[in-house]
mmCIF file of C-alpha atoms and ligand atoms in Angstrom:
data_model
loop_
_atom_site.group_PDB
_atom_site.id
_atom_site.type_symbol
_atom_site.label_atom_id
_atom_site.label_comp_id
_atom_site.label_asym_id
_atom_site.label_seq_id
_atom_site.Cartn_x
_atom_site.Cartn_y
_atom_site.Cartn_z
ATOM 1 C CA UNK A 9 -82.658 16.184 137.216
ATOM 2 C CA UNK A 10 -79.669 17.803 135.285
ATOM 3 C CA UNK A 11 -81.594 16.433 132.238
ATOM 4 C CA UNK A 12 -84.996 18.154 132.928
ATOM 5 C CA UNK A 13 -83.153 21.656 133.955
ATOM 6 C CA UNK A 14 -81.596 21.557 130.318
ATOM 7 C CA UNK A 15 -84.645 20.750 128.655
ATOM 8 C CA UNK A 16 -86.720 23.211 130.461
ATOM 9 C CA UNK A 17 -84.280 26.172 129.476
ATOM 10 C CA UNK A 18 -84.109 24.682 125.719
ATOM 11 C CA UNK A 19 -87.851 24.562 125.725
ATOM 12 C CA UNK A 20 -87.994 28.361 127.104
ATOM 13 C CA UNK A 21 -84.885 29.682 124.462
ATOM 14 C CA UNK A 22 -87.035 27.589 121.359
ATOM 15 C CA UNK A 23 -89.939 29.225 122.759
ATOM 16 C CA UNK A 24 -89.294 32.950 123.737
ATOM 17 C CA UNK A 25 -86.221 33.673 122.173
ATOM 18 C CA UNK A 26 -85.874 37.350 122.274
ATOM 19 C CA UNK A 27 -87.033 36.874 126.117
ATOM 20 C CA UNK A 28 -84.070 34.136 127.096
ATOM 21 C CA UNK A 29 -81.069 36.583 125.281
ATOM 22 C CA UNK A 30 -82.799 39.658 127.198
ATOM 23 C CA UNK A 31 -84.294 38.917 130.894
ATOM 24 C CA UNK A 32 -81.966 40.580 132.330
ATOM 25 C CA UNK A 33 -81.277 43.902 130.155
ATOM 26 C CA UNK A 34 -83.301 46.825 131.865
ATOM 27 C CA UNK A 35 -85.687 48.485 129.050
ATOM 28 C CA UNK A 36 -85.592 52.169 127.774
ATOM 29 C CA UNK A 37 -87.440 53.556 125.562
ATOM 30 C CA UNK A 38 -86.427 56.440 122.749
ATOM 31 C CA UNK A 39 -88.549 58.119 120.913
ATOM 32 C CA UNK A 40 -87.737 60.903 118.247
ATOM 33 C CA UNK A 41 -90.013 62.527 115.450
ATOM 34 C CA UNK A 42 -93.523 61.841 115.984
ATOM 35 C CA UNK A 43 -95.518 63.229 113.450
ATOM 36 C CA UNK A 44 -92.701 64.877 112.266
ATOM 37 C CA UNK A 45 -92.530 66.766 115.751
ATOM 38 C CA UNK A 46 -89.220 68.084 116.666
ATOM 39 C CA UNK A 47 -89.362 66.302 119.969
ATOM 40 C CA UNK A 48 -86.881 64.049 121.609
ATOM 41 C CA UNK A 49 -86.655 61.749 124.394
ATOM 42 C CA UNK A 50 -85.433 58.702 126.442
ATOM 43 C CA UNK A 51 -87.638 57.151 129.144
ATOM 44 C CA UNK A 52 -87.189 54.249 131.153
ATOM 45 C CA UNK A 53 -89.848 51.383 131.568
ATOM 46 C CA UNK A 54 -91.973 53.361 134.080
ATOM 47 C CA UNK A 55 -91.987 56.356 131.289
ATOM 48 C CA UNK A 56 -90.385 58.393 133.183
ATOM 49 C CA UNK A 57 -87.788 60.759 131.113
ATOM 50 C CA UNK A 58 -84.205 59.649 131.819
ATOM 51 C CA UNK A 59 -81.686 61.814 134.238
ATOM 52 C CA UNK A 60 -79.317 59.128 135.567
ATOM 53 C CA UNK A 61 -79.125 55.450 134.982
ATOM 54 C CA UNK A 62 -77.104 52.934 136.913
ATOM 55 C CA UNK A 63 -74.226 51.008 134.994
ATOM 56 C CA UNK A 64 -75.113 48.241 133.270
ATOM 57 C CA UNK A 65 -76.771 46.763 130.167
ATOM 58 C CA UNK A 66 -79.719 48.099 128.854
ATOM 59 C CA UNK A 67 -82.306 47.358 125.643
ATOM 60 C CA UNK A 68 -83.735 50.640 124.105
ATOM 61 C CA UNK A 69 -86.612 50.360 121.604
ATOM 62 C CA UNK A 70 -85.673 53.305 119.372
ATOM 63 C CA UNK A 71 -89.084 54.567 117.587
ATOM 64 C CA UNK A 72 -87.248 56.748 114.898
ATOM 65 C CA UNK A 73 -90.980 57.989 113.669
ATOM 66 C CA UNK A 74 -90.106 60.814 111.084
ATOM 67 C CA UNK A 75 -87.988 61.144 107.650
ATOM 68 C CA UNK A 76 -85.953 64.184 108.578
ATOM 69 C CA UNK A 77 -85.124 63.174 112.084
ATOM 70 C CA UNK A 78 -83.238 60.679 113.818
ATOM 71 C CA UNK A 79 -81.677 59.479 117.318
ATOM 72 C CA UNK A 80 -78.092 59.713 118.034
ATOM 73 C CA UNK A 81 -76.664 58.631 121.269
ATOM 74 C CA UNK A 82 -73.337 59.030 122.703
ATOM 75 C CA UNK A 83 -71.373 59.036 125.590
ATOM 76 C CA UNK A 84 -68.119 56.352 126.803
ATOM 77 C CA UNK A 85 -68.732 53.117 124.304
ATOM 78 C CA UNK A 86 -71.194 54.027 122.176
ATOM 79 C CA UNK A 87 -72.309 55.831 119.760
ATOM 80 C CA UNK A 88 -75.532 54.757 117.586
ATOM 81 C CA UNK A 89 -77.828 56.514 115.188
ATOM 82 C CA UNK A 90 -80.941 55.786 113.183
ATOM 83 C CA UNK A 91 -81.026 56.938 109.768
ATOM 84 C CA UNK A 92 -82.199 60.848 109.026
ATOM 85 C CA UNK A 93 -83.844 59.874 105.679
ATOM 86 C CA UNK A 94 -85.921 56.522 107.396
ATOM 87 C CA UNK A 95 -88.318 56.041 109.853
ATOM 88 C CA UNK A 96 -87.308 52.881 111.935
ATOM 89 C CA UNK A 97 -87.666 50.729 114.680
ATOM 90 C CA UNK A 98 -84.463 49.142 116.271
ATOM 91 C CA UNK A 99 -83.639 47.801 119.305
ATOM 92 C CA UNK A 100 -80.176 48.702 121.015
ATOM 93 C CA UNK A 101 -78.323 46.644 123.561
ATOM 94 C CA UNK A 102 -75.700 48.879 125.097
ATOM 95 C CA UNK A 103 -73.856 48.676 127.943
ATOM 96 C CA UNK A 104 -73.645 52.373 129.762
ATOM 97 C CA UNK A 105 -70.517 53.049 132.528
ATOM 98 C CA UNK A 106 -70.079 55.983 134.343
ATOM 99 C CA UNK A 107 -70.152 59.270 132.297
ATOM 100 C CA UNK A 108 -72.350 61.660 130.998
ATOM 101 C CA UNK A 109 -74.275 60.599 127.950
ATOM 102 C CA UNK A 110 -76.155 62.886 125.103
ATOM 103 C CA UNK A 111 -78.799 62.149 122.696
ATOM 104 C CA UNK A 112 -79.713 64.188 119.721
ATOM 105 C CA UNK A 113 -81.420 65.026 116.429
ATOM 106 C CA UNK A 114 -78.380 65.174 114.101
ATOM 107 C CA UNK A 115 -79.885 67.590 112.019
ATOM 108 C CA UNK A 116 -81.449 69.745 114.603
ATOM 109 C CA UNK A 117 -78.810 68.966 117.586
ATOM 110 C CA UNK A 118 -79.163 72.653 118.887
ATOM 111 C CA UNK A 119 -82.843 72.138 119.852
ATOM 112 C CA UNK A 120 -83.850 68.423 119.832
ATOM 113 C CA UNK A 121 -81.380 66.958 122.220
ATOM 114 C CA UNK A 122 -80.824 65.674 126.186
ATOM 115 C CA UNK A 123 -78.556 64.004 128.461
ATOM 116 C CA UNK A 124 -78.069 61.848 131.267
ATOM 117 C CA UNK A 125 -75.380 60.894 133.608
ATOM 118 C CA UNK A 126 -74.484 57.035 134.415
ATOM 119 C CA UNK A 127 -72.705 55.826 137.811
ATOM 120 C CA UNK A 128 -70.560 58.018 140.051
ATOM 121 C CA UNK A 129 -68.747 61.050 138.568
ATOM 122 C CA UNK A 130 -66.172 62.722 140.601
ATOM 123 C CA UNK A 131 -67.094 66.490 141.319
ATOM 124 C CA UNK A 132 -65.944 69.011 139.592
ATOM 125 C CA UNK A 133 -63.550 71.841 141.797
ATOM 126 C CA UNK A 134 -64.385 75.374 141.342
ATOM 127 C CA UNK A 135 -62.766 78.244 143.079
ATOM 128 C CA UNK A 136 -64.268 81.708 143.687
ATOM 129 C CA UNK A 137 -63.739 84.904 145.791
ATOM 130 C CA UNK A 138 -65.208 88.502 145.963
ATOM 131 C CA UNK A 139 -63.002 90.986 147.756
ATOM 132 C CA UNK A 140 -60.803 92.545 148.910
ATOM 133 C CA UNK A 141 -61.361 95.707 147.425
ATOM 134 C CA UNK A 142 -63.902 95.489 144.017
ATOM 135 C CA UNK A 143 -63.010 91.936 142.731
ATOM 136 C CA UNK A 144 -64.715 88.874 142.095
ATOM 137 C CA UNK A 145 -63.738 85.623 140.315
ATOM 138 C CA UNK A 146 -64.392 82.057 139.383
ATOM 139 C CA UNK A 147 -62.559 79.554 137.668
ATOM 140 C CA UNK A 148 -62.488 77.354 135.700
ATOM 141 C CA UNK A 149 -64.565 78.988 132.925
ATOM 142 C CA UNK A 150 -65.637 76.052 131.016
ATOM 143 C CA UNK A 151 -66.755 72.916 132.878
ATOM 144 C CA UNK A 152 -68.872 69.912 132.796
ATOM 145 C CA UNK A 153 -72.405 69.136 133.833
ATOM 146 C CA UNK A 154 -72.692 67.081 136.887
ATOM 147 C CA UNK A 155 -71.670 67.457 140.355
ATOM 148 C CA UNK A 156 -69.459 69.847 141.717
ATOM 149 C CA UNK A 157 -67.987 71.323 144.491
ATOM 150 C CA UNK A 158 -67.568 75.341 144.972
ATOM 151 C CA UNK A 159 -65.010 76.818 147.132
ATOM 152 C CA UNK A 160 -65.820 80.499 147.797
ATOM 153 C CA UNK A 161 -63.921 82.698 149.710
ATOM 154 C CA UNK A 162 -65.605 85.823 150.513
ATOM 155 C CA UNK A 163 -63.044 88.622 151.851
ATOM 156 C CA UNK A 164 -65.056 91.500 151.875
ATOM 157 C CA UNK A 165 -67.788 92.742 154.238
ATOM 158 C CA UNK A 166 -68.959 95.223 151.534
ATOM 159 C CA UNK A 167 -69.641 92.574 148.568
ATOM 160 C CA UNK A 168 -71.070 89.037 148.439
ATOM 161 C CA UNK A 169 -70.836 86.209 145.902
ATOM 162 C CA UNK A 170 -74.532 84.796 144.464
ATOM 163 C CA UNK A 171 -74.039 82.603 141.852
ATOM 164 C CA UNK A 172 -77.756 81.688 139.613
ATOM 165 C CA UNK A 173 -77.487 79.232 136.774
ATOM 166 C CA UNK A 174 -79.748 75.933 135.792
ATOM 167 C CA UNK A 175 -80.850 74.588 139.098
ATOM 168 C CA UNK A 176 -78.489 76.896 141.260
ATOM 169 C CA UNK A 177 -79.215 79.982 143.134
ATOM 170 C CA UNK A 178 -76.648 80.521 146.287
ATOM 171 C CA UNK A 179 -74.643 83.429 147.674
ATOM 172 C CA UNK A 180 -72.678 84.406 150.861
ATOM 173 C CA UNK A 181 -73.740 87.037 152.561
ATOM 174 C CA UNK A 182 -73.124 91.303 151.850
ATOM 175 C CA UNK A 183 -72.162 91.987 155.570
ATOM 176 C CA UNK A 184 -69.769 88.280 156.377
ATOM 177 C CA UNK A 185 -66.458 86.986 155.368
ATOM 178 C CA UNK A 186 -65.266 83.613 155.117
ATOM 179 C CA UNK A 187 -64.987 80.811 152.996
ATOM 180 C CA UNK A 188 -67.877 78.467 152.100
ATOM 181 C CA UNK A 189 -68.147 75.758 150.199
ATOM 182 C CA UNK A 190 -71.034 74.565 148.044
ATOM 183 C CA UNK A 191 -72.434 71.164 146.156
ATOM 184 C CA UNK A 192 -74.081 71.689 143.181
ATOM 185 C CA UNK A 193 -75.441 69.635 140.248
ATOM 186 C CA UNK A 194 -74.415 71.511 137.049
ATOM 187 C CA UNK A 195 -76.708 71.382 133.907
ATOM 188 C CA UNK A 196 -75.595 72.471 130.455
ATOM 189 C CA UNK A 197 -75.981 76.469 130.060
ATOM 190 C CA UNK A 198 -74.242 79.395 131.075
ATOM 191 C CA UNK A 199 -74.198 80.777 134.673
ATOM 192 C CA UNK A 200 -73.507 83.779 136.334
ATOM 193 C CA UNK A 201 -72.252 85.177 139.331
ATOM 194 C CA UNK A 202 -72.149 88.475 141.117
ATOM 195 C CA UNK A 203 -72.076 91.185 144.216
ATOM 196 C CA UNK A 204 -75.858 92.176 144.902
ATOM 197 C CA UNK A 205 -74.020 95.307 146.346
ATOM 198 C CA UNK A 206 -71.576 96.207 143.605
ATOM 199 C CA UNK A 207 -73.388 95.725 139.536
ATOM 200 C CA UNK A 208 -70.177 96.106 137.590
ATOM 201 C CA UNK A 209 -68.755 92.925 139.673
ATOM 202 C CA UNK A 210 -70.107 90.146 137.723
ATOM 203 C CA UNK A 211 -68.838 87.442 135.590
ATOM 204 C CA UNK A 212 -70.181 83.991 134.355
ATOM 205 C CA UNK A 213 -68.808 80.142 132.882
ATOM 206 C CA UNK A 214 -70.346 78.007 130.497
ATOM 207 C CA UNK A 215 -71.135 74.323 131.689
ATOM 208 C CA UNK A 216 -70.570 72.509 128.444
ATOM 209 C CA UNK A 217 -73.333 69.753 126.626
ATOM 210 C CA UNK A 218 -71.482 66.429 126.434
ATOM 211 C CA UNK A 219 -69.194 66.101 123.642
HETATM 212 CU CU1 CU B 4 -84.475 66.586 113.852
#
C-alpha cells in the first residue's frame, strides 16, 4: 500500500511539477505597465484588488508588461523587483507576516503605487482634546496606516473636535463634553481636524506610505 502511495505522488511530481511544489501557495496576481500605462496593481485569484491578506505563502505571477516600468514590493521579508528596462514574467513565492506591505513603480513611486496590510497589527494610540478655552490638539503627528484607536477629550461646550481624512469623518459634538474614543482604519494621506464653531482651531497629521 505504502508502495502504491509513493508511486502515485512520484507519478503526480514527474507529471505536474510546478503543481506538486505549489498546491498549497494561494495565487496573486501583479500586474504593472500595460501598454505602457502607468497603472499598477495586485489582485488575488478572484481579481479582486488586494487590501489585506492573511499570513502565509503566496505565488504572484508578476506581468511586468512595459520597458520603463516595473514592480517593486516590500514590506517585513521581502523585497523584489522586476527590471525597469525589461518586460517580464516571473513568478514570486513569498511568504507575507503581519505588517503593512507597499508596491510600486520605482521610477514613478509617487503615482503608480499601493499597499496592503497582512495579519493583525496592533492599533495605533492617538490623543486629542479641544478646550478649555480656544485649543485643540492631536498627537502624534506622523503615524502609520492601519488601525487605530482615538482618545478625544472634549472640554469645552463652545468647540467640538471633527476629524476628516481618507475613510474618516467623526466629531464630538459643539454643545457636550467628555471624552470619546474612536476606531479608525488609517490610509496613507494627510488628515485634518477642527472646531466647526471656531475656524482658526484646526490642525492636521500625516499617516505615512509604508517605508
Ligand atoms: Cu512606472
Amino acid at each position: 500500500m505504502t508502495t502504491r502511495i509513493a508511486a502515485g505522488l512520484l507519478f503526480a511530481a514527474l507529471a505536474f511539477p510546478s503543481a506538486a511544489a505549489q498546491a498549497d501557495n494561494a495565487k496573486l496576481v501583479a500586474v504593472v505597465g500595460t501598454n505602457d500605462a502607468f497603472v499598477i496593481s495586485l489582485r488575488d485569484a478572484s481579481g479582486n484588488l488586494v487590501s489585506h491578506l492573511d499570513p502565509g505563502t503566496y505565488d504572484i505571477a508578476v506581468s511586468d508588461r512595459s520597458q520603463m516600468h516595473n514592480f517593486h514590493l516590500k514590506g517585513p521579508g521581502v523585497n523584489n523587483a522586476t527590471a525597469i528596462e525589461t518586460a517580464e514574467a516571473v513568478t514570486w513565492t513569498v511568504t507575507l507576516t503581519d505588517g503593512r506591505y507597499s508596491f510600486v513603480c520605482d521610477p514613478h513611486s509617487t503615482q503608480m503605487r499601493g499597499f496592503f496590510t497582512v495579519g493583525t497589527l496592533p492599533a495605533t494610540t492617538i490623543s486629542a482634546s479641544v478646550g478649555p478655552r480656544k485649543t485643540i490638539s492631536l498627537k502624534p503627528k506622523t503615524v502609520d496606516l492601519g488601525p487605530a484607536t482615538i482618545t478625544v477629550n472634549d472640554r469645552t461646550r463652545k468647540d467640538n473636535f471633527h476629524l476628516t481624512g481618507p475613510g474618516v469623518n467623526r466629531k464630538t459634538g459643539v454643545a457636550t463634553r467628555g471624552r470619546v474614543t474612536w476606531s479608525v482604519t488609517l490610509q496613507p494621506g494627510r488628515y485634518t481636524y477642527r472646531s466647526d464653531k471656531s475656524k482658526k482651531l484646526r490642525g492636521g497629521f500625516t499617516v505615512r506610505f509604508p517605508a
